[in-house]
Short mmCIF file of C-alpha atoms in Angstrom, two decimals:
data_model
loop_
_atom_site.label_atom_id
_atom_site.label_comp_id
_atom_site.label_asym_id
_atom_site.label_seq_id
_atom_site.Cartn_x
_atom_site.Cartn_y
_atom_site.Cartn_z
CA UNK A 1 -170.69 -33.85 42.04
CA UNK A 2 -173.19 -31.75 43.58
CA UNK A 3 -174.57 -32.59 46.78
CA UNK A 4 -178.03 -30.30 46.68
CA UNK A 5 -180.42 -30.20 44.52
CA UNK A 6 -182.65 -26.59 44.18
CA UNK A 7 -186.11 -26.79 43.38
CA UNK A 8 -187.37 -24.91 41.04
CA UNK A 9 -184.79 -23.76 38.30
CA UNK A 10 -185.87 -21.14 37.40
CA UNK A 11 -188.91 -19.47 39.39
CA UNK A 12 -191.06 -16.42 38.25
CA UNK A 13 -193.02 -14.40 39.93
CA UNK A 14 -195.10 -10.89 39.89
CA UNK A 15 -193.61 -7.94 42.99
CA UNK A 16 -195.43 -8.52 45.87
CA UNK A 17 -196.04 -12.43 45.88
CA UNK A 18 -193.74 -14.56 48.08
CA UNK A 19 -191.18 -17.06 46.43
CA UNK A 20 -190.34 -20.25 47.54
CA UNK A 21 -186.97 -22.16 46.91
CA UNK A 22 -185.97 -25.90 47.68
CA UNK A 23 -183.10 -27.24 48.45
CA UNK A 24 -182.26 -31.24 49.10
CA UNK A 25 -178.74 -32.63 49.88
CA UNK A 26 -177.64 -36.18 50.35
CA UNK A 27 -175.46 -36.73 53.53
CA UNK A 28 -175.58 -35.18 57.50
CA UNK A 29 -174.76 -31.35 57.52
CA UNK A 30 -173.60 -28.89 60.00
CA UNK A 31 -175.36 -26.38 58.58
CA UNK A 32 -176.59 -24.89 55.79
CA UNK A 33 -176.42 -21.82 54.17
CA UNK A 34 -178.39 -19.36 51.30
CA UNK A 35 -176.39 -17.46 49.14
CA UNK A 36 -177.51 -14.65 46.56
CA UNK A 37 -175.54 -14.27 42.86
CA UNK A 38 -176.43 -11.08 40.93
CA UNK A 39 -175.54 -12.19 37.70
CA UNK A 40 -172.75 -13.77 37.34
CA UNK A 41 -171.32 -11.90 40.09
CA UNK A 42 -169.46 -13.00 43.64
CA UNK A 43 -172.23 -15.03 46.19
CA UNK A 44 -173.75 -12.97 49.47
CA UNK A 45 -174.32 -15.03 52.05
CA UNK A 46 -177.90 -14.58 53.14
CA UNK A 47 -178.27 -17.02 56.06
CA UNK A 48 -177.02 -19.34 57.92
CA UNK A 49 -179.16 -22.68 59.75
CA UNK A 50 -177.53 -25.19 62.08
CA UNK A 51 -178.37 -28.67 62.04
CA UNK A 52 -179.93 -28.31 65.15
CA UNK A 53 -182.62 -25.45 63.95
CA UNK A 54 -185.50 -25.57 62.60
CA UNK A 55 -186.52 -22.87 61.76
CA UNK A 56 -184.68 -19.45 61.37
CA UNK A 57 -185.85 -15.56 60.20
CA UNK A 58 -183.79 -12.65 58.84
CA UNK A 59 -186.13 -10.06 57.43
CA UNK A 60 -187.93 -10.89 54.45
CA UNK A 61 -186.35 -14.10 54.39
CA UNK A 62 -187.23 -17.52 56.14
CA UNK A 63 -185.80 -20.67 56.04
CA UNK A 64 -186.19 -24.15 57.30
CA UNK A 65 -184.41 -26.75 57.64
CA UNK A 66 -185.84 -31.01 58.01
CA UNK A 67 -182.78 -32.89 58.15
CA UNK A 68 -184.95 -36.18 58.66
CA UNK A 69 -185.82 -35.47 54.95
CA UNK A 70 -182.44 -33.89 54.24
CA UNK A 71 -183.96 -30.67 52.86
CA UNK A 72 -184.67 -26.94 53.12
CA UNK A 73 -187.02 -24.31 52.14
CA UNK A 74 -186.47 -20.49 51.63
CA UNK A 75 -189.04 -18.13 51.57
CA UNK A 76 -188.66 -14.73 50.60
CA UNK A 77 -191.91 -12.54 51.45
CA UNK A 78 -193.34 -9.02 49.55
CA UNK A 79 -190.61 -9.86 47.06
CA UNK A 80 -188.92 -6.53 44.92
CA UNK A 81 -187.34 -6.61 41.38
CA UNK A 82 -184.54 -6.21 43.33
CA UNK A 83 -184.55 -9.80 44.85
CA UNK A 84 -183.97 -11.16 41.25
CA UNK A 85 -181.14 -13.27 41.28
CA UNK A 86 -179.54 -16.72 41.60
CA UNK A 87 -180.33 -18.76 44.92
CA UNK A 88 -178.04 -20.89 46.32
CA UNK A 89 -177.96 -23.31 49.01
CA UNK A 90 -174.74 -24.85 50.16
CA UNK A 91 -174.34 -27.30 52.73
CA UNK A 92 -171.52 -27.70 55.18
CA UNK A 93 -170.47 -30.80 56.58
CA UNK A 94 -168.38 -31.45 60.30
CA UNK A 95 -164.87 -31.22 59.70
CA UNK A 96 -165.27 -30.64 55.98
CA UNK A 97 -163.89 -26.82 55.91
CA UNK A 98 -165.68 -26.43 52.21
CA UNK A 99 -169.22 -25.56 51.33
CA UNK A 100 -171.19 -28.03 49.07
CA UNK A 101 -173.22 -26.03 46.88
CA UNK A 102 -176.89 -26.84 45.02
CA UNK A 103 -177.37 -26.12 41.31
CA UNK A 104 -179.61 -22.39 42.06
CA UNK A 105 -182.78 -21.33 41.24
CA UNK A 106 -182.97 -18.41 39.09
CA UNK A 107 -185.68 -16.11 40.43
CA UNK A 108 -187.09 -13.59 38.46
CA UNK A 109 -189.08 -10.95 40.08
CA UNK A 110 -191.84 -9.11 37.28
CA UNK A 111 -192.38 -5.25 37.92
CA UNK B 10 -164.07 -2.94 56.54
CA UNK B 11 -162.53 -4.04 53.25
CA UNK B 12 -164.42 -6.94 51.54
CA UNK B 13 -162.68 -10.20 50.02
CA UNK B 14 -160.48 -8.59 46.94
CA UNK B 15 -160.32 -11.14 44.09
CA UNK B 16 -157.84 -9.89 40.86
CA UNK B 17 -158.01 -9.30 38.49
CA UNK B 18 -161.49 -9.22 37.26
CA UNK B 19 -161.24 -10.50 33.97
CA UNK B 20 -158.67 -12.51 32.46
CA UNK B 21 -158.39 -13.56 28.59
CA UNK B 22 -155.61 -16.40 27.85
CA UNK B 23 -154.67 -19.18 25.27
CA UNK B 24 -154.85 -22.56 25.75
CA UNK B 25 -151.33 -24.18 26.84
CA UNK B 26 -150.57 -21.54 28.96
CA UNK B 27 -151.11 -20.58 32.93
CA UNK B 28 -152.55 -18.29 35.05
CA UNK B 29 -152.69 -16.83 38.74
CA UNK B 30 -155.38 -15.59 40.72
CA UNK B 31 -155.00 -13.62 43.67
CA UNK B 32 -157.38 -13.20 46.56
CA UNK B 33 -156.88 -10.98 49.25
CA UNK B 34 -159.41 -11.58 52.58
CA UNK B 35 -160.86 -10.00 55.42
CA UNK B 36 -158.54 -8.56 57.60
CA UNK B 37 -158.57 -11.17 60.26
CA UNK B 38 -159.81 -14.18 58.41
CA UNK B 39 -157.31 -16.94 58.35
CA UNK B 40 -159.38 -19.22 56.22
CA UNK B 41 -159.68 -19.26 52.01
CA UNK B 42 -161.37 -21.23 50.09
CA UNK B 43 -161.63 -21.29 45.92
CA UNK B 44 -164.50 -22.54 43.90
CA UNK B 45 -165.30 -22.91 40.16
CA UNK B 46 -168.71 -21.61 38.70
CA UNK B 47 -169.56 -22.82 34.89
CA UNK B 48 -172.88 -23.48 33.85
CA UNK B 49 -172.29 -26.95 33.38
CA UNK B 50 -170.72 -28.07 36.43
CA UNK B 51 -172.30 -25.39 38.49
CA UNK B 52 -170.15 -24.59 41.58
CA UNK B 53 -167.42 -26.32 42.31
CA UNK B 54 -164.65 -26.57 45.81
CA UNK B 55 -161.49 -26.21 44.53
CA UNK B 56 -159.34 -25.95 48.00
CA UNK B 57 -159.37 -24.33 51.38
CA UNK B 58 -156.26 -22.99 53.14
CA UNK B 59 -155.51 -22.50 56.84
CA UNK B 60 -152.61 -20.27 58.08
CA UNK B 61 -150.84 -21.34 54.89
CA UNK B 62 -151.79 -24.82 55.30
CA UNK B 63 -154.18 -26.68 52.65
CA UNK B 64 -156.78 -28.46 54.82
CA UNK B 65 -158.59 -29.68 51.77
CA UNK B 66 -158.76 -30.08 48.11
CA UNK B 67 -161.43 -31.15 45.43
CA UNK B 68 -161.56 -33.19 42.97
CA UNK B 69 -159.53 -31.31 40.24
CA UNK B 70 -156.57 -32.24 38.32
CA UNK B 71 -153.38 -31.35 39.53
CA UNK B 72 -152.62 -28.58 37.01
CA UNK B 73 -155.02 -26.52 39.61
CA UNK B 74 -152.92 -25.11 42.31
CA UNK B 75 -152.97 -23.18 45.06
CA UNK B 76 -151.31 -21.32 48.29
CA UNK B 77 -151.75 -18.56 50.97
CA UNK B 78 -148.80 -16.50 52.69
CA UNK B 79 -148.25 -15.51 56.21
CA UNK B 80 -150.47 -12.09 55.66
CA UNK B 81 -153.67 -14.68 54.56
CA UNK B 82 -153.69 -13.52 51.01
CA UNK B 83 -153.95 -17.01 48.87
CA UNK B 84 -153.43 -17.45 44.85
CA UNK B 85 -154.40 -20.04 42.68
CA UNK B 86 -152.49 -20.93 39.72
CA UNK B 87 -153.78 -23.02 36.62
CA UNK B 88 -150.83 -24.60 34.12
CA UNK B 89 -151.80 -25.79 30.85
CA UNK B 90 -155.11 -24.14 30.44
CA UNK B 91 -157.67 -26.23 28.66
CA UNK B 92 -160.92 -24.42 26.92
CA UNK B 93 -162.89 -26.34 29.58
CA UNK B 94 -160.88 -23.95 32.88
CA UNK B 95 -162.91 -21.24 31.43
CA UNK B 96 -164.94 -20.16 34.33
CA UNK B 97 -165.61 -17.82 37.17
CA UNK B 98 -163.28 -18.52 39.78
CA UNK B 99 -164.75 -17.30 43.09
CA UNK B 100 -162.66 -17.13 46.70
CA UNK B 101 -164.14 -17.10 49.90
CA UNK B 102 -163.10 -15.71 53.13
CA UNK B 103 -163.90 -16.86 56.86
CA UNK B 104 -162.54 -17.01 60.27
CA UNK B 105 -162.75 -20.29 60.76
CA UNK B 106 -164.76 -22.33 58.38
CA UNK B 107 -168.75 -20.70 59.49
CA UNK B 108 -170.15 -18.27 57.32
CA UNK B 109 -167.69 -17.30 54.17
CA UNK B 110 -167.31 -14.16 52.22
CA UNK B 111 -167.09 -14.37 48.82
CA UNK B 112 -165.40 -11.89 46.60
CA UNK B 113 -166.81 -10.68 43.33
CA UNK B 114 -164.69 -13.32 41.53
CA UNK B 115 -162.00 -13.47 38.00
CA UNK B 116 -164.07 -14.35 35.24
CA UNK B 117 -161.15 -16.31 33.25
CA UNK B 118 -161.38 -17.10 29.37
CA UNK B 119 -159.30 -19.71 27.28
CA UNK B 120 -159.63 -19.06 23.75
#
């Protein structure tokens, strides 16, 4: 079974505005990660946290991470129609050598 | 360099028979890993390999299959298809277990 849970589904939004995706998972991580899927097509890894961050920035995107609440945020600013896609977070636990992945919000970015 | 190669790209084939995947990695990545993507399930580990070794496996039934040669290239082999194996099958690619590269994934159909 899955061990995150994304937050919202499906999320849409006008160019320009800022989206915001969830992610909550269930047991201690090593890290976790946000992947991109263009439809239907192979994940690209966006970015990588470590348990031990809170916070982290590459480019448009940022994402944090509250393991006391077991969750994480990512934010992606002045979005484009080209940001539309499937968000994934996947979690990565000590030890583990596999990714644990959420269900993905579907963002959908209006021209 | 070259990305993680995943053939073929689409696969059609009738349930009772078998299939194999090949995925070729990053020059210099020793790890694979294979995952499952349907809408219901969402996605899925199937198992990671180490310098031919499996490290780990998910929870699928042993008709799902898998290895990886000396030269890192890994295949993944499915025997009695069921209608429920269609799916995109995705590998990943790392050098040790932090930060994967996934390929564009075989989009495999039981009829």
């Amino acid at each position: 079974s899955q061990q995150g849970e994304e937050d919202p589904q499906a999320l849409s939004i006008q160019e320009g505005e800022n989206a915001t995706m969830n992610c909550s998972y269930k047991t201690s991580i090593n890290n976790l990660q946000w992947y991109r899927q263009n439809s239907g097509r192979g994940l690209v890894h966006l970015i990588l946290i470590r348990s031990n961050e809170r916070e982290k920035h590459s480019g448009r995107l940022r994402v944090t991470l509250d393991t006391s609440k077991k969750s994480s945020s990512l934010l992606i600013t002045a979005s484009r129609a080209a940001d539309t896609a499937s968000y994934f977070c996947a979690t990565s636990i000590q030890g583990a050598q596999k990714l644990v992945f959420g269900q993905g919000t579907r963002l959908t970015i209006n021209p | 360099k070259a990305g993680v190669t995943q053939t073929p790209r689409y696969l059609i084939k009738t349930r009772g028979q078998q299939v194999t995947l090949s995925c070729s990695p990053i020059s210099g990545h020793r790890s694979v890993s294979w995952y499952q993507q349907t809408p219901g399930q969402g996605l899925q580990f199937l198992f990671e390999y180490f310098s031919e070794t499996q490290r780990n496996k998910g929870n699928f039934p042993g008709r799902f299959s898998g290895r990886q040669f000396s030269n890192s290239r890994s295949e993944m082999n499915v025997s009695t298809l069921e209608l429920g194996d269609s799916a995109l099958y995705l590998c990943a690619s790392s050098v040790a277990g932090i930060g994967y590269t996934f390929g564009s994934g075989t989009r495999l159909t039981v009829v």
